[in-house]
CSV table of C-alpha atoms in Angstrom, one decimal:
chain,number,residue,atom,x,y,z
A,1052,UNK,CA,-88.5,8.3,-14.5
A,1053,UNK,CA,-89.1,12.0,-15.0
A,1054,UNK,CA,-92.8,12.7,-14.7
A,1055,UNK,CA,-94.3,15.4,-17.0
A,1056,UNK,CA,-97.7,16.8,-16.1
A,1057,UNK,CA,-99.5,19.1,-18.6
A,1058,UNK,CA,-102.4,21.5,-18.0
A,1059,UNK,CA,-104.6,22.2,-21.1
A,1060,UNK,CA,-106.7,25.3,-20.3
A,1061,UNK,CA,-109.1,27.4,-22.3
A,1062,UNK,CA,-107.9,30.6,-20.5
A,1063,UNK,CA,-104.4,32.0,-20.2
A,1064,UNK,CA,-102.7,31.2,-16.9
A,1065,UNK,CA,-102.4,34.7,-15.5
A,1066,UNK,CA,-100.3,35.9,-12.5
A,1067,UNK,CA,-103.0,34.9,-10.0
A,1068,UNK,CA,-103.4,31.3,-11.3
A,1069,UNK,CA,-99.6,30.8,-11.7
A,1070,UNK,CA,-99.0,32.0,-8.2
A,1071,UNK,CA,-101.7,29.6,-6.9
A,1072,UNK,CA,-99.9,26.7,-8.7
A,1073,UNK,CA,-96.4,27.7,-7.6
A,1074,UNK,CA,-97.5,27.8,-4.0
A,1075,UNK,CA,-98.5,24.1,-4.1
A,1076,UNK,CA,-95.3,23.4,-2.1
A,1077,UNK,CA,-95.8,26.3,0.3
A,1078,UNK,CA,-94.2,29.7,0.5
A,1079,UNK,CA,-90.9,28.4,1.8
A,1080,UNK,CA,-89.9,27.1,-1.7
A,1081,UNK,CA,-87.9,29.4,-3.9
A,1082,UNK,CA,-89.1,30.4,-7.3
A,1083,UNK,CA,-86.5,31.2,-10.0
A,1084,UNK,CA,-86.8,31.9,-13.7
A,1085,UNK,CA,-84.5,31.8,-16.8
A,1086,UNK,CA,-83.3,35.1,-18.2
A,1087,UNK,CA,-86.1,35.1,-20.8
A,1088,UNK,CA,-88.7,33.9,-18.4
A,1089,UNK,CA,-89.4,30.8,-20.5
A,1090,UNK,CA,-88.9,28.3,-17.6
A,1091,UNK,CA,-89.8,28.8,-13.9
A,1092,UNK,CA,-88.3,26.5,-11.4
A,1093,UNK,CA,-89.5,25.6,-7.9
A,1094,UNK,CA,-86.5,25.0,-5.7
A,1095,UNK,CA,-85.7,24.2,-2.1
A,1096,UNK,CA,-84.1,26.9,0.1
A,1097,UNK,CA,-80.7,25.6,-0.9
A,1098,UNK,CA,-81.5,25.8,-4.6
A,1099,UNK,CA,-82.2,22.1,-5.3
A,1100,UNK,CA,-84.6,22.1,-8.4
A,1101,UNK,CA,-87.8,20.3,-7.8
A,1102,UNK,CA,-90.2,21.2,-10.6
A,1103,UNK,CA,-89.7,23.3,-13.8
A,1104,UNK,CA,-92.7,25.0,-15.3
A,1105,UNK,CA,-92.5,26.1,-18.9
A,1106,UNK,CA,-94.1,29.3,-20.0
A,1107,UNK,CA,-97.7,28.8,-21.1
A,1108,UNK,CA,-98.0,28.2,-24.8
A,1109,UNK,CA,-101.1,29.2,-26.9
A,1110,UNK,CA,-101.8,26.3,-29.3
A,1111,UNK,CA,-103.7,27.2,-32.4
A,1112,UNK,CA,-103.3,23.8,-34.2
A,1113,UNK,CA,-106.3,21.4,-34.1
A,1114,UNK,CA,-105.2,17.8,-33.2
A,1115,UNK,CA,-101.8,18.8,-31.7
A,1116,UNK,CA,-102.8,17.6,-28.2
A,1117,UNK,CA,-104.0,14.3,-29.7
A,1118,UNK,CA,-100.9,13.9,-31.8
A,1119,UNK,CA,-98.5,14.2,-28.8
A,1120,UNK,CA,-100.7,12.9,-25.9
A,1121,UNK,CA,-103.0,10.4,-27.5
A,1122,UNK,CA,-106.6,11.3,-26.9
A,1123,UNK,CA,-106.9,13.1,-23.6
A,1124,UNK,CA,-110.4,13.7,-22.4
A,1125,UNK,CA,-111.7,17.2,-22.2
A,1126,UNK,CA,-109.2,19.0,-24.4
A,1127,UNK,CA,-110.4,22.6,-24.9
A,1128,UNK,CA,-111.2,23.8,-28.4
A,1129,UNK,CA,-108.3,25.6,-30.1
A,1130,UNK,CA,-106.8,27.9,-29.3
A,1131,UNK,CA,-106.0,26.7,-25.8
A,1132,UNK,CA,-103.1,27.1,-23.4
A,1133,UNK,CA,-100.5,24.4,-22.9
A,1134,UNK,CA,-98.6,24.6,-19.6
A,1135,UNK,CA,-96.0,21.8,-18.9
A,1136,UNK,CA,-94.6,21.0,-15.5
A,1137,UNK,CA,-91.7,18.6,-15.1
A,1138,UNK,CA,-90.7,16.9,-11.9
A,1139,UNK,CA,-87.1,16.1,-10.8
A,1140,UNK,CA,-86.5,12.4,-10.1
A,1141,UNK,CA,-84.1,13.2,-7.3
A,1142,UNK,CA,-86.9,14.0,-4.8
A,1143,UNK,CA,-90.0,11.8,-4.5
A,1144,UNK,CA,-92.2,14.8,-3.5
A,1145,UNK,CA,-91.4,16.5,-6.8
A,1146,UNK,CA,-93.9,14.4,-8.8
A,1147,UNK,CA,-97.0,15.2,-6.7
A,1148,UNK,CA,-95.8,18.8,-6.6
A,1149,UNK,CA,-95.9,19.0,-10.4
A,1150,UNK,CA,-99.4,17.4,-10.3
A,1151,UNK,CA,-100.6,20.0,-7.8
A,1152,UNK,CA,-99.2,22.9,-9.9
A,1153,UNK,CA,-101.2,21.8,-12.9
A,1154,UNK,CA,-104.3,20.7,-10.9
A,1155,UNK,CA,-104.5,24.2,-9.4
A,1156,UNK,CA,-104.3,25.8,-12.9
A,1157,UNK,CA,-107.2,23.7,-14.3
A,1158,UNK,CA,-109.3,24.2,-11.1
A,1159,UNK,CA,-109.1,28.0,-11.7
A,1160,UNK,CA,-109.1,28.1,-15.5
A,1161,UNK,CA,-111.0,25.0,-16.6
A,1162,UNK,CA,-109.7,22.4,-19.1
A,1163,UNK,CA,-108.0,19.2,-18.3
A,1164,UNK,CA,-104.6,17.7,-17.3
A,1165,UNK,CA,-102.5,14.9,-18.7
A,1166,UNK,CA,-101.8,12.2,-17.7
A,1167,UNK,CA,-105.2,11.3,-16.3
A,1168,UNK,CA,-105.2,11.2,-12.5
A,1169,UNK,CA,-101.9,13.1,-12.1
A,1170,UNK,CA,-103.5,16.4,-11.1
A,1171,UNK,CA,-104.7,17.4,-7.6
A,1172,UNK,CA,-104.9,20.6,-5.6
A,1173,UNK,CA,-103.4,19.5,-2.2
A,1174,UNK,CA,-100.4,21.2,-0.8
A,1175,UNK,CA,-97.3,19.0,-1.0
A,1176,UNK,CA,-94.9,19.0,2.0
A,1177,UNK,CA,-91.3,19.0,0.8
A,1178,UNK,CA,-88.7,18.1,3.4
A,1179,UNK,CA,-85.9,20.6,4.0
A,1180,UNK,CA,-82.5,20.2,2.4
A,1181,UNK,CA,-80.8,18.6,5.3
A,1182,UNK,CA,-83.4,15.8,5.3
A,1183,UNK,CA,-83.2,15.4,1.5
A,1184,UNK,CA,-79.4,15.1,1.7
A,1185,UNK,CA,-79.7,12.1,4.0
A,1186,UNK,CA,-81.8,10.3,1.4
A,1187,UNK,CA,-80.4,8.1,-1.3
A,1188,UNK,CA,-82.5,9.0,-4.3
A,1189,UNK,CA,-83.4,6.0,-6.4
A,1190,UNK,CA,-84.5,6.8,-10.0
A,1191,UNK,CA,-85.7,3.6,-11.7
A,1192,UNK,CA,-83.1,2.7,-14.2
A,1193,UNK,CA,-80.7,5.5,-13.4
A,1194,UNK,CA,-77.0,4.8,-13.7
A,1195,UNK,CA,-75.3,3.3,-10.7
A,1196,UNK,CA,-72.3,5.6,-10.3
A,1197,UNK,CA,-72.3,8.9,-8.4
A,1198,UNK,CA,-72.8,11.9,-10.7
A,1199,UNK,CA,-72.0,15.4,-9.8
A,1200,UNK,CA,-75.5,15.8,-8.4
A,1201,UNK,CA,-75.6,19.4,-9.4
A,1202,UNK,CA,-77.2,21.2,-12.3
A,1203,UNK,CA,-75.4,24.4,-13.5
A,1204,UNK,CA,-77.5,27.5,-14.0
A,1205,UNK,CA,-77.0,27.1,-17.8
A,1206,UNK,CA,-78.9,23.8,-17.8
A,1207,UNK,CA,-82.5,23.2,-17.2
A,1208,UNK,CA,-83.5,20.3,-14.8
A,1209,UNK,CA,-81.7,17.1,-15.8
A,1210,UNK,CA,-81.7,13.8,-13.9
A,1211,UNK,CA,-78.0,12.9,-14.0
A,1212,UNK,CA,-75.1,15.3,-14.8
A,1213,UNK,CA,-71.5,14.2,-15.3
A,1214,UNK,CA,-68.5,16.0,-16.8
A,1215,UNK,CA,-69.4,14.6,-20.2
A,1216,UNK,CA,-73.1,13.8,-20.3
A,1217,UNK,CA,-76.5,15.2,-19.2
A,1218,UNK,CA,-79.0,12.3,-18.7
A,1219,UNK,CA,-82.7,12.9,-19.0
A,1220,UNK,CA,-85.1,10.1,-17.9
A,1221,UNK,CA,-88.5,10.1,-19.6
A,1222,UNK,CA,-91.5,7.9,-19.5
A,1223,UNK,CA,-94.4,9.1,-21.7
A,1224,UNK,CA,-95.8,7.2,-24.7
A,1225,UNK,CA,-94.4,9.8,-27.1
A,1226,UNK,CA,-91.5,12.2,-26.4
A,1227,UNK,CA,-91.5,15.3,-28.5
A,1228,UNK,CA,-88.9,18.0,-29.1
A,1229,UNK,CA,-90.2,20.4,-26.4
A,1230,UNK,CA,-88.7,23.8,-25.7
A,1231,UNK,CA,-87.2,22.3,-22.6
A,1232,UNK,CA,-85.3,19.6,-24.5
A,1233,UNK,CA,-84.3,22.2,-27.1
A,1234,UNK,CA,-82.8,24.3,-24.3
A,1235,UNK,CA,-81.0,21.2,-22.9
A,1236,UNK,CA,-79.6,20.4,-26.4
A,1237,UNK,CA,-78.2,23.9,-26.8
A,1238,UNK,CA,-76.8,24.0,-23.2
A,1239,UNK,CA,-75.1,20.6,-23.5
A,1240,UNK,CA,-73.6,21.6,-26.8
A,1241,UNK,CA,-72.3,24.8,-25.2
A,1242,UNK,CA,-70.8,22.9,-22.3
A,1243,UNK,CA,-69.3,20.2,-24.5
A,1244,UNK,CA,-71.6,17.6,-23.1
A,1245,UNK,CA,-73.8,14.9,-24.7
A,1246,UNK,CA,-77.5,14.6,-24.1
A,1247,UNK,CA,-78.6,11.0,-23.4
A,1248,UNK,CA,-82.4,10.5,-23.3
A,1249,UNK,CA,-83.2,7.3,-21.3
A,1250,UNK,CA,-86.7,5.7,-21.8
A,1251,UNK,CA,-88.4,2.4,-21.4
A,1252,UNK,CA,-88.7,0.3,-24.5
A,1253,UNK,CA,-92.4,1.2,-25.2
A,1254,UNK,CA,-91.6,4.9,-25.7
A,1255,UNK,CA,-91.6,6.5,-29.1
A,1256,UNK,CA,-90.1,9.7,-30.4
A,1257,UNK,CA,-91.4,12.3,-32.8
A,1258,UNK,CA,-89.4,12.9,-36.0
A,1259,UNK,CA,-88.0,16.3,-34.9
A,1260,UNK,CA,-86.6,14.8,-31.7
A,1261,UNK,CA,-85.3,11.8,-33.5
A,1262,UNK,CA,-83.5,14.1,-35.9
A,1263,UNK,CA,-82.1,16.1,-33.0
A,1264,UNK,CA,-80.7,13.0,-31.2
A,1265,UNK,CA,-79.3,11.4,-34.4
A,1266,UNK,CA,-75.9,13.1,-34.3
A,1267,UNK,CA,-73.0,12.1,-32.0
A,1268,UNK,CA,-72.5,12.5,-29.1
A,1269,UNK,CA,-76.3,12.5,-28.3
A,1270,UNK,CA,-78.1,9.2,-27.8
A,1271,UNK,CA,-81.5,7.7,-27.3
A,1272,UNK,CA,-80.9,5.1,-24.6
A,1273,UNK,CA,-83.5,2.3,-24.0
A,1274,UNK,CA,-83.9,0.3,-20.8
A,1275,UNK,CA,-83.9,-3.3,-22.1
A,1276,UNK,CA,-86.7,-5.3,-20.5
A,1277,UNK,CA,-84.3,-8.2,-20.5
A,1278,UNK,CA,-81.7,-6.2,-18.6
A,1279,UNK,CA,-79.2,-3.6,-19.6
A,1280,UNK,CA,-79.5,-0.8,-22.1
A,1281,UNK,CA,-79.4,-0.4,-25.9
A,1282,UNK,CA,-79.3,2.4,-28.4
A,1283,UNK,CA,-82.9,3.3,-29.6
A,1284,UNK,CA,-81.7,4.2,-33.1
A,1285,UNK,CA,-79.2,1.5,-33.8
A,1286,UNK,CA,-79.9,-1.3,-31.3
A,1287,UNK,CA,-76.3,-1.4,-30.1
A,1288,UNK,CA,-76.0,-2.6,-26.6
A,1289,UNK,CA,-74.8,0.0,-24.2
A,1290,UNK,CA,-73.2,0.2,-20.7
A,1291,UNK,CA,-72.8,3.1,-18.3
A,1292,UNK,CA,-69.0,3.7,-18.0
A,1293,UNK,CA,-66.9,6.7,-17.1
A,1294,UNK,CA,-70.0,8.9,-16.7
A,1295,UNK,CA,-71.7,8.2,-20.0
A,1296,UNK,CA,-73.4,5.5,-22.1
A,1297,UNK,CA,-71.1,3.8,-24.5
A,1298,UNK,CA,-71.3,0.7,-26.8
A,1299,UNK,CA,-70.4,-2.6,-25.2
A,1300,UNK,CA,-69.3,-4.6,-28.3
A,1301,UNK,CA,-71.0,-5.0,-31.7
A,1302,UNK,CA,-74.1,-7.1,-30.6
A,1303,UNK,CA,-77.6,-5.7,-31.3
A,1304,UNK,CA,-80.2,-6.2,-28.6
A,1305,UNK,CA,-82.8,-8.9,-29.4
A,1306,UNK,CA,-85.6,-6.5,-28.3
A,1307,UNK,CA,-84.6,-4.0,-31.0
A,1308,UNK,CA,-85.0,-6.6,-33.7
A,1309,UNK,CA,-88.7,-7.2,-32.9
A,1310,UNK,CA,-90.9,-6.0,-35.8
A,1311,UNK,CA,-93.8,-3.8,-34.8
A,1312,UNK,CA,-94.7,-1.7,-37.9
A,1313,UNK,CA,-97.9,-2.7,-39.7
A,1314,UNK,CA,-96.9,-4.2,-43.1
A,1315,UNK,CA,-98.6,-1.7,-45.4
A,1316,UNK,CA,-97.5,1.6,-43.7
A,1317,UNK,CA,-95.0,3.9,-45.5
A,1318,UNK,CA,-93.2,7.2,-45.0
A,1319,UNK,CA,-92.3,9.4,-48.0
A,1320,UNK,CA,-89.5,11.8,-47.2
A,1321,UNK,CA,-88.6,14.8,-49.5
A,1322,UNK,CA,-85.4,16.5,-48.5
A,1323,UNK,CA,-84.4,19.6,-50.5
A,1324,UNK,CA,-82.4,22.8,-50.4
A,1325,UNK,CA,-83.1,26.2,-51.9
A,1326,UNK,CA,-80.8,29.2,-52.0
A,1327,UNK,CA,-81.9,32.8,-52.6
A,1328,UNK,CA,-80.0,36.0,-52.7
A,1329,UNK,CA,-80.3,37.9,-49.4
A,1330,UNK,CA,-82.9,40.5,-50.1
A,1331,UNK,CA,-85.2,42.6,-48.0
A,1332,UNK,CA,-88.2,41.3,-50.0
A,1333,UNK,CA,-87.4,37.6,-49.5
A,1334,UNK,CA,-90.1,35.6,-47.8
A,1335,UNK,CA,-89.0,32.3,-46.3
A,1336,UNK,CA,-90.9,29.0,-46.2
A,1337,UNK,CA,-92.5,29.4,-49.6
A,1338,UNK,CA,-90.7,26.4,-51.1
A,1339,UNK,CA,-91.9,24.3,-48.1
A,1340,UNK,CA,-95.4,25.5,-48.6
A,1341,UNK,CA,-95.3,24.7,-52.3
A,1342,UNK,CA,-94.0,21.2,-51.6
A,1343,UNK,CA,-96.7,20.7,-49.0
A,1344,UNK,CA,-99.5,21.8,-51.3
A,1345,UNK,CA,-98.1,19.7,-54.2
A,1346,UNK,CA,-98.2,16.5,-52.0
A,1347,UNK,CA,-101.3,17.1,-49.9
A,1348,UNK,CA,-103.4,19.7,-51.6
A,1349,UNK,CA,-103.2,22.2,-48.7
A,1350,UNK,CA,-100.5,24.3,-46.9
A,1351,UNK,CA,-99.0,23.3,-43.5
A,1352,UNK,CA,-101.4,23.8,-40.6
A,1353,UNK,CA,-98.9,25.3,-38.3
A,1354,UNK,CA,-95.3,26.0,-37.4
A,1355,UNK,CA,-93.1,26.6,-34.4
A,1356,UNK,CA,-89.6,26.3,-32.9
A,1357,UNK,CA,-90.5,23.3,-30.8
A,1358,UNK,CA,-93.3,20.8,-30.0
A,1359,UNK,CA,-96.2,21.3,-29.5
A,1360,UNK,CA,-96.3,23.2,-32.7
A,1361,UNK,CA,-98.5,26.2,-31.8
A,1362,UNK,CA,-98.6,28.9,-34.5
A,1363,UNK,CA,-100.9,29.0,-37.6
A,1364,UNK,CA,-98.8,28.7,-40.7
A,1365,UNK,CA,-97.4,32.1,-41.8
A,1366,UNK,CA,-94.3,32.5,-44.0
A,1367,UNK,CA,-94.2,36.2,-43.1
A,1368,UNK,CA,-93.9,35.4,-39.3
A,1369,UNK,CA,-91.4,32.7,-40.1
A,1370,UNK,CA,-89.3,35.2,-42.0
A,1371,UNK,CA,-89.5,37.8,-39.2
A,1372,UNK,CA,-88.2,35.3,-36.7
A,1373,UNK,CA,-85.3,34.2,-38.9
A,1374,UNK,CA,-84.3,37.8,-39.6
A,1375,UNK,CA,-84.4,38.6,-35.9
A,1376,UNK,CA,-82.1,35.6,-35.2
A,1377,UNK,CA,-79.7,36.2,-38.1
A,1378,UNK,CA,-76.8,35.6,-38.6
A,1379,UNK,CA,-77.4,32.6,-36.3
A,1380,UNK,CA,-79.3,29.8,-38.0
A,1381,UNK,CA,-83.0,29.2,-37.3
A,1382,UNK,CA,-84.5,25.7,-36.8
A,1383,UNK,CA,-88.3,25.3,-37.3
A,1384,UNK,CA,-91.0,22.6,-37.3
A,1385,UNK,CA,-94.1,22.6,-39.5
A,1386,UNK,CA,-97.0,20.3,-39.0
A,1387,UNK,CA,-100.0,19.2,-41.1
A,1388,UNK,CA,-103.7,18.5,-40.3
A,1389,UNK,CA,-104.8,15.4,-38.3
A,1390,UNK,CA,-106.3,13.8,-41.4
A,1391,UNK,CA,-103.0,14.1,-43.4
A,1392,UNK,CA,-100.0,13.1,-41.3
A,1393,UNK,CA,-97.1,15.3,-42.4
A,1394,UNK,CA,-94.2,17.0,-40.5
A,1395,UNK,CA,-91.2,18.9,-41.6
A,1396,UNK,CA,-88.0,20.3,-40.1
A,1397,UNK,CA,-86.8,23.5,-41.7
A,1398,UNK,CA,-83.4,25.2,-41.2
A,1399,UNK,CA,-82.5,28.7,-42.4
A,1400,UNK,CA,-78.9,29.7,-42.6
A,1401,UNK,CA,-76.8,32.5,-44.1
A,1402,UNK,CA,-74.2,31.3,-46.6
A,1403,UNK,CA,-71.8,33.0,-48.9
A,1404,UNK,CA,-74.3,32.3,-51.7
A,1405,UNK,CA,-77.2,33.9,-49.9
A,1406,UNK,CA,-80.0,32.5,-47.7
A,1407,UNK,CA,-80.2,28.7,-47.7
A,1408,UNK,CA,-83.2,26.8,-46.6
A,1409,UNK,CA,-82.9,23.1,-45.8
A,1410,UNK,CA,-86.2,21.2,-45.6
A,1411,UNK,CA,-87.0,17.6,-44.7
A,1412,UNK,CA,-90.7,16.9,-45.2
A,1413,UNK,CA,-92.1,13.5,-44.2
A,1414,UNK,CA,-95.6,12.2,-45.0
A,1415,UNK,CA,-97.2,9.1,-43.7
A,1416,UNK,CA,-99.4,6.7,-45.7
A,1417,UNK,CA,-101.5,3.7,-44.5
A,1418,UNK,CA,-100.9,1.7,-47.7
A,1419,UNK,CA,-98.2,1.8,-50.5
A,1420,UNK,CA,-100.9,2.6,-53.1
A,1421,UNK,CA,-101.5,6.0,-51.4
A,1422,UNK,CA,-97.9,7.2,-51.9
A,1423,UNK,CA,-98.0,9.8,-54.8
A,1424,UNK,CA,-95.0,8.6,-56.7
A,1425,UNK,CA,-96.4,10.1,-59.9
A,1426,UNK,CA,-96.1,13.7,-58.7
A,1427,UNK,CA,-92.4,13.8,-57.7
A,1428,UNK,CA,-91.1,15.0,-61.0
A,1429,UNK,CA,-93.7,17.7,-61.2
A,1430,UNK,CA,-92.8,18.7,-57.6
A,1431,UNK,CA,-89.2,19.0,-58.6
A,1432,UNK,CA,-90.2,21.1,-61.7
A,1433,UNK,CA,-92.2,23.5,-59.4
A,1434,UNK,CA,-89.3,23.9,-57.0
A,1435,UNK,CA,-86.9,24.5,-59.9
A,1436,UNK,CA,-89.1,27.0,-61.7
A,1437,UNK,CA,-90.3,29.0,-58.7
A,1438,UNK,CA,-88.1,28.4,-55.7
A,1439,UNK,CA,-84.4,28.3,-56.7
A,1440,UNK,CA,-84.0,24.6,-55.9
A,1441,UNK,CA,-80.4,23.4,-55.7
A,1442,UNK,CA,-80.9,19.7,-54.8
A,1443,UNK,CA,-83.7,17.3,-53.8
A,1444,UNK,CA,-83.7,13.7,-52.7
A,1445,UNK,CA,-86.9,11.7,-52.2
A,1446,UNK,CA,-87.0,8.4,-50.4
A,1447,UNK,CA,-89.6,5.8,-49.3
A,1448,UNK,CA,-89.5,3.5,-46.3
A,1449,UNK,CA,-91.6,0.9,-44.5
A,1450,UNK,CA,-92.4,2.8,-41.3
A,1451,UNK,CA,-95.3,4.0,-39.1
A,1452,UNK,CA,-97.8,6.2,-40.9
A,1453,UNK,CA,-98.3,8.3,-37.8
A,1454,UNK,CA,-94.7,9.5,-38.2
A,1455,UNK,CA,-93.5,8.4,-34.8
A,1456,UNK,CA,-90.3,6.4,-34.2
A,1457,UNK,CA,-90.3,3.2,-32.0
A,1458,UNK,CA,-87.2,1.8,-30.5
A,1459,UNK,CA,-87.3,-1.1,-32.9
A,1460,UNK,CA,-85.5,-2.1,-36.1
A,1461,UNK,CA,-87.2,-0.5,-39.1
A,1462,UNK,CA,-86.4,-0.8,-42.8
A,1463,UNK,CA,-84.0,1.8,-44.1
A,1464,UNK,CA,-85.3,4.3,-46.7
A,1465,UNK,CA,-85.0,3.5,-50.4
A,1466,UNK,CA,-84.2,6.3,-52.8
A,1467,UNK,CA,-86.9,7.3,-55.3
A,1468,UNK,CA,-85.3,10.2,-57.2
A,1469,UNK,CA,-82.6,12.8,-57.1
A,1470,UNK,CA,-82.8,16.3,-58.6
A,1471,UNK,CA,-79.9,18.6,-59.4
A,1472,UNK,CA,-80.7,22.2,-59.6
A,1473,UNK,CA,-79.5,24.6,-62.4
A,1474,UNK,CA,-76.5,26.0,-60.5
A,1475,UNK,CA,-75.0,22.6,-59.9
A,1476,UNK,CA,-75.8,21.4,-63.4
A,1477,UNK,CA,-73.9,24.3,-64.7
A,1478,UNK,CA,-71.0,23.6,-62.4
A,1479,UNK,CA,-70.9,19.9,-63.4
A,1480,UNK,CA,-71.5,20.5,-67.1
A,1481,UNK,CA,-74.8,19.7,-68.8
A,1482,UNK,CA,-73.2,17.1,-71.1
A,1483,UNK,CA,-71.6,15.2,-68.2
A,1484,UNK,CA,-74.6,15.5,-66.0
A,1485,UNK,CA,-76.9,14.1,-68.7
A,1486,UNK,CA,-74.8,10.9,-69.0
A,1487,UNK,CA,-74.9,9.2,-65.6
A,1488,UNK,CA,-74.3,5.4,-65.2
A,1489,UNK,CA,-78.0,4.7,-64.8
A,1490,UNK,CA,-80.5,2.6,-66.8
A,1491,UNK,CA,-83.0,5.5,-66.9
A,1492,UNK,CA,-82.1,8.8,-68.5
A,1493,UNK,CA,-82.5,12.0,-66.5
A,1494,UNK,CA,-85.4,14.4,-67.3
A,1495,UNK,CA,-84.5,17.9,-68.1
A,1496,UNK,CA,-86.5,20.6,-66.1
A,1497,UNK,CA,-86.6,24.3,-66.0
A,1498,UNK,CA,-85.5,26.8,-68.6
A,1499,UNK,CA,-83.7,25.3,-71.6
A,1500,UNK,CA,-80.7,27.7,-71.2
A,1501,UNK,CA,-80.5,27.1,-67.5
A,1502,UNK,CA,-81.8,23.5,-66.9
A,1503,UNK,CA,-82.1,21.2,-63.9
A,1504,UNK,CA,-81.9,17.4,-64.1
A,1505,UNK,CA,-84.3,15.0,-62.4
A,1506,UNK,CA,-82.9,11.4,-62.0
A,1507,UNK,CA,-85.5,8.7,-61.4
A,1508,UNK,CA,-84.0,5.9,-59.2
A,1509,UNK,CA,-86.9,3.4,-58.7
A,1510,UNK,CA,-90.3,2.9,-57.1
A,1511,UNK,CA,-89.0,2.4,-53.5
A,1512,UNK,CA,-89.0,-1.4,-53.5
A,1513,UNK,CA,-85.5,-2.1,-54.7
A,1514,UNK,CA,-82.7,-1.6,-52.2
A,1515,UNK,CA,-80.3,-1.5,-55.1
A,1516,UNK,CA,-81.4,2.1,-55.6
A,1517,UNK,CA,-78.9,3.1,-53.0
A,1518,UNK,CA,-76.1,1.7,-55.3
A,1519,UNK,CA,-77.6,3.7,-58.2
A,1520,UNK,CA,-77.6,6.9,-56.1
A,1521,UNK,CA,-74.0,6.3,-55.0
A,1522,UNK,CA,-73.0,5.8,-58.6
A,1523,UNK,CA,-74.8,8.9,-59.6
A,1524,UNK,CA,-73.3,11.1,-57.0
A,1525,UNK,CA,-69.8,9.8,-57.7
A,1526,UNK,CA,-70.3,10.5,-61.4
A,1527,UNK,CA,-71.5,14.1,-60.7
A,1528,UNK,CA,-68.5,14.7,-58.4
A,1529,UNK,CA,-66.0,13.4,-60.9
A,1530,UNK,CA,-66.9,15.9,-63.6
A,1531,UNK,CA,-64.3,17.3,-66.1
A,1532,UNK,CA,-64.1,20.6,-64.3
A,1533,UNK,CA,-63.3,18.9,-61.0
A,1534,UNK,CA,-60.5,16.9,-62.7
A,1535,UNK,CA,-58.9,20.1,-64.1
A,1536,UNK,CA,-59.1,21.9,-60.8
A,1537,UNK,CA,-57.1,19.2,-59.1
């Protein structure tokens, strides 16, 4: 499995310390960097990648190391520098080389490394390419057929590359959506490949990575302890065929069915869209902050484009980044404080209607009694009155309060409420929108002349709420105006 080694240092890795780390394999190794300098690679003379080192990241968010790494000893006080080294599985010497890179950084700068015991400062002797070519690299659990064995310059280090799929092998307790994985996702999409992340069964994903891997053709592939592979999100049994992982029938792996979630834990998810006119005074992220404050009493702790989330919360800085990237969309992550588990993915896009912001905010609770069901209507009212809400869906599910995803069967979410913003109410027609096939009447929100409608669907315990939501959406789509237009 790919081995990640992370140096957490109170001082910035400067040129001197980085050079000391990069010379862990001797001066005969080549050093290359991406165009933006975000990733440095140690390669053999022939260009075989051994270790990739991401640009050091200054982390301002308390508890972020503990969230992603467990409770590593000796974590510096925030802000601290996070430098991640990743070893290729194709060369056995790559793992100790990554450990020496990080060990040399902490020797010079202080701090600690993760995982414990991985770091050292010894020079690692790497055989030349002719010797390496004679070996038969054996990555535990790697597919059996012969991949291309090459990694194009557009792709960061991957473990197996075929014409259709880039395979990354990982073995750490929690796999986040790092900048490296984000780069791979973009590169594979650009080359019409899938990303298949292969892990042992004990590994969990963060919600941002789970979201990124949820859409075809990407997969989270689990090595089944009983043999074979299965999909970590659906449990479908998989086989390696024609250079990719594909379903092998309709059976679900027995290991996937094992229940591991404590009985009382819940996840509340609020998914909403706002649309504003494109304006030079528009500040993005304010609706996300309003929802966060409404549900937790405080704003987000930080934001970033990948994990670890490293920047203090700032709608102004978020706006500047989105403007610099426009008209391309911007994908962001926001995180809460350690005492209040919450995480959000936030997407900013330009549309014909203006600037759309799609937010999915998830909060974890140790018991059902802690879930603030009574504030969802007032949250909808706030977003309607102050943040140009177009739609909002809230759901509740039995899942881990720490907001991580195990490769196990978990209960699906159950709808709590749906809110239709003023523009869509006007398009549907107020009279039609106020008469859905539901037992509970909708609540009118916003200005009387330009109202929104909030539809309660249940308390999160009745799976029939999905049928109610489907009936509601069907009713709203089949409004008189839609009939005339067809």
